[in-house]
Amino acid sequence: MSLLDDYADYQSSARHHQQNGAQTSAAAFSSQPQDGLALDVNEFDTDGYIATTLEAEDAPVFSLDTVQFRVPNKIISLAVSNDILVLVIEGAKVLRIKLQEAHSIAEASVPVNPTSLRACNVFLDPSGRHLLLSTPQGESFYYYEGWDAAKPLSRFKNMEVTAVAWNSSAWSSATSSTRTILLGTHDGKVYETELRPGSEKAKRSDIAVHCVAELPVRERVTGLAMEAFPARRKHHLVLITTGTRMYQIVGAADLESQTGDKSAVFEAMLRNGLTNPNFQEIPGMPGPGALTVHHRETRAGSRAQIVATDFAWLTSMGVFFGRLTFGAQEAGDSVVENAALIPYPAPSSSTDISSTEQPSSLSLTEFHILLQYSDRVCALNMLNSKVAYEQTIGSSDETLQGLTVDETKHTCWLYSPANIYELVVTDEDRDVWGIYLSRHQFDMALEHCYNDMQRDM
């Protein structure tokens, strides 16, 4: 189905409001210089982690801090998970930094010509231990914590990995494996694999990979998510996005089976689901296509579960987002509710709306959609679709390269070739009560009140 009608209806009534974002003092890592790395020390809290100078009740909801961290070469890519920050820099080097122990910086090499690695996609698993690196030339490498060098993945030949769906069952697991994960590629294929370190002495990694699906329209896979139904552990949702489509595939995949061939447990589900696919489509020119899913930790008795709650997808027309609701859905059904398409907001500094740039990446917090442009970051409130924050980076000749959220620690990061930024989020729900109150959703408003004055209104 097409979203153009929804877009036209929304655009006729949409209004965009801007709140200026305030900057706090710059954040920093703390470390002793080592092997060409130099780190400036600014302010820290008692745990040695990044801190700001403002009290929580006085701090703005969003503020952009420059991390005072000098690297020996340009940043190619960055990923953060579980308080582990990983940089891939020119010279074919990987830097792995423990944010709670900022003096702990591990350096590893990527086994390619140091001058040839200029661009790559990097994917860090939720535990922060497994790193997958893939180049536009179709070379892929695997790095595990503690190694001196990444290893070529010998079976991943001519595959540019463009998206990864991690396995939520391994988020808090003590196992050294990622368990079953899905990979999307530049040519519209989906693969299944399981990353595990094996012997550190081996020069290559012989990890198996299996093609389990091909998209009916062979576009670049720009986003991929694999989510278990909370009350039906063998039932799964797989979201696949491209520049023009978002596929929803629901079905059974037994990731906990101890028998049979576990290397392709999603093959039947995905092939069946793509035979007569359920998808949303934005016709015309492809959009950025990036997909993000927000998770919350819930408890079922004594067991904690990571449950997907919201999604957002960058299209050519705007941000398509909505709730994920898991119930009795079967193959062909939708799990998306309350979906909406928000046009991209024009920058506050521009008077020419037609020149609006499309964001290149996005992330979700509990109540906001974060959009990263080449020169700024923007936050849209998911409840009222208004611009809650916009901040332009300081240098006119600097280009932002990416945005990532550490879901395990709820921190947000951006980077350019020369700098790392932390987008500090402070009590982002502090004004939510007022939005619910204006909608006469009094129970939700009361739930999000911060003080007696708000409760008495």
PDB file of C-alpha atoms in Angstrom, residues 169-370:
ATOM      1  CA  SER A 169      18.163 -13.384  23.523  1.00  0.00           C
ATOM      2  CA  ALA A 170      21.925 -12.767  23.605  1.00  0.00           C
ATOM      3  CA  TRP A 171      21.720  -9.201  24.994  1.00  0.00           C
ATOM      4  CA  SER A 172      22.306 -10.229  28.591  1.00  0.00           C
ATOM      5  CA  SER A 173      23.680 -13.681  27.935  1.00  0.00           C
ATOM      6  CA  ALA A 174      27.022 -14.871  29.255  1.00  0.00           C
ATOM      7  CA  THR A 175      27.681 -16.791  26.038  1.00  0.00           C
ATOM      8  CA  SER A 176      30.506 -15.656  23.761  1.00  0.00           C
ATOM      9  CA  SER A 177      28.272 -16.085  20.698  1.00  0.00           C
ATOM     10  CA  THR A 178      25.811 -13.623  19.178  1.00  0.00           C
ATOM     11  CA  ARG A 179      23.447 -16.545  18.572  1.00  0.00           C
ATOM     12  CA  THR A 180      21.458 -16.421  15.330  1.00  0.00           C
ATOM     13  CA  ILE A 181      21.511 -13.026  13.598  1.00  0.00           C
ATOM     14  CA  LEU A 182      20.360 -11.715  10.220  1.00  0.00           C
ATOM     15  CA  LEU A 183      22.379  -9.662   7.731  1.00  0.00           C
ATOM     16  CA  GLY A 184      21.070  -7.448   4.922  1.00  0.00           C
ATOM     17  CA  THR A 185      23.199  -6.686   1.878  1.00  0.00           C
ATOM     18  CA  HIS A 186      23.591  -4.137  -0.891  1.00  0.00           C
ATOM     19  CA  ASP A 187      21.907  -6.402  -3.475  1.00  0.00           C
ATOM     20  CA  GLY A 188      18.626  -7.049  -1.659  1.00  0.00           C
ATOM     21  CA  LYS A 189      19.488 -10.335   0.037  1.00  0.00           C
ATOM     22  CA  VAL A 190      19.120 -11.491   3.648  1.00  0.00           C
ATOM     23  CA  TYR A 191      21.640 -13.865   5.206  1.00  0.00           C
ATOM     24  CA  GLU A 192      21.719 -15.773   8.468  1.00  0.00           C
ATOM     25  CA  THR A 193      24.797 -16.406  10.581  1.00  0.00           C
ATOM     26  CA  GLU A 194      26.148 -16.603  14.129  1.00  0.00           C
ATOM     27  CA  LEU A 195      29.294 -14.755  15.170  1.00  0.00           C
ATOM     28  CA  ARG A 196      31.570 -16.565  17.633  1.00  0.00           C
ATOM     29  CA  PRO A 197      35.249 -15.921  18.313  1.00  0.00           C
ATOM     30  CA  GLY A 198      36.847 -19.362  17.909  1.00  0.00           C
ATOM     31  CA  SER A 199      40.634 -19.481  18.085  1.00  0.00           C
ATOM     32  CA  GLU A 200      42.398 -16.141  18.257  1.00  0.00           C
ATOM     33  CA  LYS A 201      45.447 -17.668  16.532  1.00  0.00           C
ATOM     34  CA  ALA A 202      43.563 -18.338  13.294  1.00  0.00           C
ATOM     35  CA  LYS A 203      44.253 -15.703  10.641  1.00  0.00           C
ATOM     36  CA  ARG A 204      40.794 -16.030   9.117  1.00  0.00           C
ATOM     37  CA  SER A 205      37.326 -16.757  10.413  1.00  0.00           C
ATOM     38  CA  ASP A 206      35.454 -19.601   8.746  1.00  0.00           C
ATOM     39  CA  ILE A 207      32.041 -18.650  10.162  1.00  0.00           C
ATOM     40  CA  ALA A 208      29.221 -20.029   8.025  1.00  0.00           C
ATOM     41  CA  VAL A 209      26.685 -17.740   6.359  1.00  0.00           C
ATOM     42  CA  HIS A 210      23.494 -18.793   4.546  1.00  0.00           C
ATOM     43  CA  CYS A 211      21.319 -16.801   2.155  1.00  0.00           C
ATOM     44  CA  VAL A 212      17.766 -17.172   3.489  1.00  0.00           C
ATOM     45  CA  ALA A 213      15.813 -14.668   1.380  1.00  0.00           C
ATOM     46  CA  GLU A 214      15.866 -12.297  -1.584  1.00  0.00           C
ATOM     47  CA  LEU A 215      13.618  -9.264  -1.740  1.00  0.00           C
ATOM     48  CA  PRO A 216      11.011  -9.299  -4.536  1.00  0.00           C
ATOM     49  CA  VAL A 217      12.308  -5.867  -5.597  1.00  0.00           C
ATOM     50  CA  ARG A 218      16.080  -6.102  -5.463  1.00  0.00           C
ATOM     51  CA  GLU A 219      16.946  -2.911  -3.625  1.00  0.00           C
ATOM     52  CA  ARG A 220      19.683  -2.252  -1.111  1.00  0.00           C
ATOM     53  CA  VAL A 221      18.691  -3.395   2.379  1.00  0.00           C
ATOM     54  CA  THR A 222      18.911  -0.241   4.495  1.00  0.00           C
ATOM     55  CA  GLY A 223      17.469  -1.549   7.771  1.00  0.00           C
ATOM     56  CA  LEU A 224      16.798  -4.872   9.457  1.00  0.00           C
ATOM     57  CA  ALA A 225      15.250  -5.891  12.776  1.00  0.00           C
ATOM     58  CA  MET A 226      14.421  -9.277  14.322  1.00  0.00           C
ATOM     59  CA  GLU A 227      12.033  -9.198  17.273  1.00  0.00           C
ATOM     60  CA  ALA A 228      10.567 -12.049  19.336  1.00  0.00           C
ATOM     61  CA  PHE A 229       6.922 -11.934  20.418  1.00  0.00           C
ATOM     62  CA  PRO A 230       7.017 -11.456  24.221  1.00  0.00           C
ATOM     63  CA  ALA A 231       4.452 -14.162  25.021  1.00  0.00           C
ATOM     64  CA  ARG A 232       5.247 -16.478  22.085  1.00  0.00           C
ATOM     65  CA  ARG A 233       8.988 -17.051  22.106  1.00  0.00           C
ATOM     66  CA  LYS A 234       9.027 -19.079  18.862  1.00  0.00           C
ATOM     67  CA  HIS A 235       7.070 -16.377  17.045  1.00  0.00           C
ATOM     68  CA  HIS A 236       9.047 -13.540  15.476  1.00  0.00           C
ATOM     69  CA  LEU A 237       8.716 -10.315  13.562  1.00  0.00           C
ATOM     70  CA  VAL A 238      11.309  -9.390  10.946  1.00  0.00           C
ATOM     71  CA  LEU A 239      11.309  -5.829   9.594  1.00  0.00           C
ATOM     72  CA  ILE A 240      13.246  -5.166   6.387  1.00  0.00           C
ATOM     73  CA  THR A 241      13.555  -1.693   4.900  1.00  0.00           C
ATOM     74  CA  THR A 242      14.852  -0.326   1.607  1.00  0.00           C
ATOM     75  CA  GLY A 243      14.725   3.151   0.145  1.00  0.00           C
ATOM     76  CA  THR A 244      11.106   2.648  -0.919  1.00  0.00           C
ATOM     77  CA  ARG A 245       9.615  -0.233   1.109  1.00  0.00           C
ATOM     78  CA  MET A 246       9.214  -1.560   4.635  1.00  0.00           C
ATOM     79  CA  TYR A 247       8.417  -5.283   4.826  1.00  0.00           C
ATOM     80  CA  GLN A 248       6.737  -6.900   7.855  1.00  0.00           C
ATOM     81  CA  ILE A 249       7.217 -10.655   8.119  1.00  0.00           C
ATOM     82  CA  VAL A 250       5.594 -12.607  10.948  1.00  0.00           C
ATOM     83  CA  GLY A 251       6.083 -16.324  11.562  1.00  0.00           C
ATOM     84  CA  ALA A 252       7.666 -19.109  13.551  1.00  0.00           C
ATOM     85  CA  ALA A 253      11.414 -19.520  13.967  1.00  0.00           C
ATOM     86  CA  ASP A 254      12.685 -21.742  16.768  1.00  0.00           C
ATOM     87  CA  LEU A 255      15.953 -20.126  17.853  1.00  0.00           C
ATOM     88  CA  GLU A 256      16.168 -22.341  20.934  1.00  0.00           C
ATOM     89  CA  SER A 257      16.012 -25.659  19.135  1.00  0.00           C
ATOM     90  CA  GLN A 258      18.801 -28.043  20.093  1.00  0.00           C
ATOM     91  CA  THR A 259      18.292 -30.368  17.129  1.00  0.00           C
ATOM     92  CA  GLY A 260      18.496 -30.117  13.375  1.00  0.00           C
ATOM     93  CA  ASP A 261      20.173 -27.439  11.303  1.00  0.00           C
ATOM     94  CA  LYS A 262      20.116 -24.219  13.331  1.00  0.00           C
ATOM     95  CA  SER A 263      22.079 -22.381  10.660  1.00  0.00           C
ATOM     96  CA  ALA A 264      18.976 -21.424   8.640  1.00  0.00           C
ATOM     97  CA  VAL A 265      16.081 -21.254  11.090  1.00  0.00           C
ATOM     98  CA  PHE A 266      14.598 -18.167   9.416  1.00  0.00           C
ATOM     99  CA  GLU A 267      14.682 -19.483   5.845  1.00  0.00           C
ATOM    100  CA  ALA A 268      11.159 -20.949   5.663  1.00  0.00           C
ATOM    101  CA  MET A 269       9.614 -17.997   7.518  1.00  0.00           C
ATOM    102  CA  LEU A 270      11.264 -15.367   5.316  1.00  0.00           C
ATOM    103  CA  ARG A 271      10.739 -17.121   1.994  1.00  0.00           C
ATOM    104  CA  ASN A 272       7.059 -17.697   2.788  1.00  0.00           C
ATOM    105  CA  GLY A 273       6.640 -14.153   4.042  1.00  0.00           C
ATOM    106  CA  LEU A 274       8.164 -12.625   0.918  1.00  0.00           C
ATOM    107  CA  THR A 275       6.104 -14.739  -1.490  1.00  0.00           C
ATOM    108  CA  ASN A 276       3.061 -12.518  -0.865  1.00  0.00           C
ATOM    109  CA  PRO A 277       4.659  -9.778   1.232  1.00  0.00           C
ATOM    110  CA  ASN A 278       3.049  -7.334   3.627  1.00  0.00           C
ATOM    111  CA  PHE A 279       4.771  -4.009   3.017  1.00  0.00           C
ATOM    112  CA  GLN A 280       4.402  -0.230   3.131  1.00  0.00           C
ATOM    113  CA  GLU A 281       5.650   1.633   0.076  1.00  0.00           C
ATOM    114  CA  ILE A 282       6.692   5.160  -0.803  1.00  0.00           C
ATOM    115  CA  PRO A 283       6.762   5.320  -4.619  1.00  0.00           C
ATOM    116  CA  GLY A 284       9.225   7.449  -6.517  1.00  0.00           C
ATOM    117  CA  MET A 285      12.798   8.215  -5.653  1.00  0.00           C
ATOM    118  CA  PRO A 286      14.299   6.077  -2.864  1.00  0.00           C
ATOM    119  CA  GLY A 287      14.713   7.747   0.508  1.00  0.00           C
ATOM    120  CA  PRO A 288      17.550   7.249   2.998  1.00  0.00           C
ATOM    121  CA  GLY A 289      15.830   4.043   4.167  1.00  0.00           C
ATOM    122  CA  ALA A 290      17.394   3.808   7.630  1.00  0.00           C
ATOM    123  CA  LEU A 291      15.368   1.869  10.222  1.00  0.00           C
ATOM    124  CA  THR A 292      15.521   2.037  14.002  1.00  0.00           C
ATOM    125  CA  VAL A 293      13.605   0.145  16.687  1.00  0.00           C
ATOM    126  CA  HIS A 294      13.249   1.199  20.313  1.00  0.00           C
ATOM    127  CA  HIS A 295      13.172  -1.423  23.076  1.00  0.00           C
ATOM    128  CA  ARG A 296      12.121  -1.460  26.706  1.00  0.00           C
ATOM    129  CA  GLU A 297      12.954  -3.964  29.401  1.00  0.00           C
ATOM    130  CA  THR A 298       9.899  -5.652  30.891  1.00  0.00           C
ATOM    131  CA  ARG A 299       9.504  -8.458  33.396  1.00  0.00           C
ATOM    132  CA  ALA A 300       7.517 -11.658  32.995  1.00  0.00           C
ATOM    133  CA  GLY A 301       7.539 -13.048  36.527  1.00  0.00           C
ATOM    134  CA  SER A 302      11.184 -13.264  37.555  1.00  0.00           C
ATOM    135  CA  ARG A 303      12.480 -13.118  33.986  1.00  0.00           C
ATOM    136  CA  ALA A 304      13.485  -9.852  32.304  1.00  0.00           C
ATOM    137  CA  GLN A 305      12.620  -9.419  28.635  1.00  0.00           C
ATOM    138  CA  ILE A 306      13.734  -6.904  26.026  1.00  0.00           C
ATOM    139  CA  VAL A 307      10.615  -5.933  24.065  1.00  0.00           C
ATOM    140  CA  ALA A 308      10.410  -3.819  20.910  1.00  0.00           C
ATOM    141  CA  THR A 309       7.896  -0.991  21.349  1.00  0.00           C
ATOM    142  CA  ASP A 310       8.373   1.582  18.550  1.00  0.00           C
ATOM    143  CA  PHE A 311       9.979   1.900  15.117  1.00  0.00           C
ATOM    144  CA  ALA A 312      10.918   4.711  12.727  1.00  0.00           C
ATOM    145  CA  TRP A 313      11.919   4.586   9.056  1.00  0.00           C
ATOM    146  CA  LEU A 314      13.453   7.342   6.897  1.00  0.00           C
ATOM    147  CA  THR A 315      11.543   7.653   3.614  1.00  0.00           C
ATOM    148  CA  SER A 316      11.787  10.116   0.724  1.00  0.00           C
ATOM    149  CA  MET A 317       8.702  11.937   2.089  1.00  0.00           C
ATOM    150  CA  GLY A 318       9.496  12.027   5.809  1.00  0.00           C
ATOM    151  CA  VAL A 319       9.748   9.865   8.911  1.00  0.00           C
ATOM    152  CA  PHE A 320       7.307   6.951   9.030  1.00  0.00           C
ATOM    153  CA  PHE A 321       6.925   5.773  12.613  1.00  0.00           C
ATOM    154  CA  GLY A 322       4.536   3.891  14.866  1.00  0.00           C
ATOM    155  CA  ARG A 323       3.994   1.434  17.694  1.00  0.00           C
ATOM    156  CA  LEU A 324       4.803  -2.281  17.595  1.00  0.00           C
ATOM    157  CA  THR A 325       2.057  -4.313  19.267  1.00  0.00           C
ATOM    158  CA  PHE A 326       2.536  -8.061  19.640  1.00  0.00           C
ATOM    159  CA  GLY A 327      -0.475 -10.354  20.082  1.00  0.00           C
ATOM    160  CA  ALA A 328      -2.073 -13.151  18.106  1.00  0.00           C
ATOM    161  CA  GLN A 329      -0.731 -12.072  14.695  1.00  0.00           C
ATOM    162  CA  GLU A 330       0.106 -14.762  12.161  1.00  0.00           C
ATOM    163  CA  ALA A 331       1.830 -14.751   8.769  1.00  0.00           C
ATOM    164  CA  GLY A 332       0.695 -11.801   6.668  1.00  0.00           C
ATOM    165  CA  ASP A 333      -0.621  -9.784   9.621  1.00  0.00           C
ATOM    166  CA  SER A 334       0.658  -6.400  10.742  1.00  0.00           C
ATOM    167  CA  VAL A 335       2.084  -5.539  14.159  1.00  0.00           C
ATOM    168  CA  VAL A 336       2.173  -1.786  13.419  1.00  0.00           C
ATOM    169  CA  GLU A 337      -0.303   0.524  15.146  1.00  0.00           C
ATOM    170  CA  ASN A 338      -0.829   4.301  15.222  1.00  0.00           C
ATOM    171  CA  ALA A 339       1.525   4.831  12.299  1.00  0.00           C
ATOM    172  CA  ALA A 340       2.163   8.343  10.988  1.00  0.00           C
ATOM    173  CA  LEU A 341       4.319  10.039   8.369  1.00  0.00           C
ATOM    174  CA  ILE A 342       5.952  13.305   9.449  1.00  0.00           C
ATOM    175  CA  PRO A 343       7.514  15.515   6.745  1.00  0.00           C
ATOM    176  CA  TYR A 344      11.118  16.432   7.429  1.00  0.00           C
ATOM    177  CA  PRO A 345      11.273  19.799   9.198  1.00  0.00           C
ATOM    178  CA  ALA A 346      13.020  22.683   7.490  1.00  0.00           C
ATOM    179  CA  PRO A 347      16.095  23.925   9.354  1.00  0.00           C
ATOM    180  CA  SER A 348      15.383  26.937  11.551  1.00  0.00           C
ATOM    181  CA  SER A 349      18.179  28.867   9.823  1.00  0.00           C
ATOM    182  CA  SER A 350      16.703  28.410   6.331  1.00  0.00           C
ATOM    183  CA  THR A 351      13.868  30.355   4.709  1.00  0.00           C
ATOM    184  CA  ASP A 352      13.783  28.128   1.622  1.00  0.00           C
ATOM    185  CA  ILE A 353      11.611  25.122   2.538  1.00  0.00           C
ATOM    186  CA  SER A 354      12.231  23.529  -0.878  1.00  0.00           C
ATOM    187  CA  SER A 355      15.909  23.146   0.019  1.00  0.00           C
ATOM    188  CA  THR A 356      15.172  20.877   2.982  1.00  0.00           C
ATOM    189  CA  GLU A 357      17.881  18.237   3.292  1.00  0.00           C
ATOM    190  CA  GLN A 358      16.921  14.663   4.090  1.00  0.00           C
ATOM    191  CA  PRO A 359      18.553  13.209   7.225  1.00  0.00           C
ATOM    192  CA  SER A 360      21.014  10.387   6.692  1.00  0.00           C
ATOM    193  CA  SER A 361      20.422   8.485   9.945  1.00  0.00           C
ATOM    194  CA  LEU A 362      18.064   8.354  12.912  1.00  0.00           C
ATOM    195  CA  SER A 363      17.547   6.859  16.350  1.00  0.00           C
ATOM    196  CA  LEU A 364      14.726   6.624  18.857  1.00  0.00           C
ATOM    197  CA  THR A 365      14.488   7.502  22.515  1.00  0.00           C
ATOM    198  CA  GLU A 366      11.392   6.854  24.602  1.00  0.00           C
ATOM    199  CA  PHE A 367       9.557   9.959  23.385  1.00  0.00           C
ATOM    200  CA  HIS A 368      11.631  11.428  20.542  1.00  0.00           C
ATOM    201  CA  ILE A 369      12.885  10.709  17.043  1.00  0.00           C
ATOM    202  CA  LEU A 370      16.476  11.889  16.595  1.00  0.00           C
TER     203      LEU A 370
END
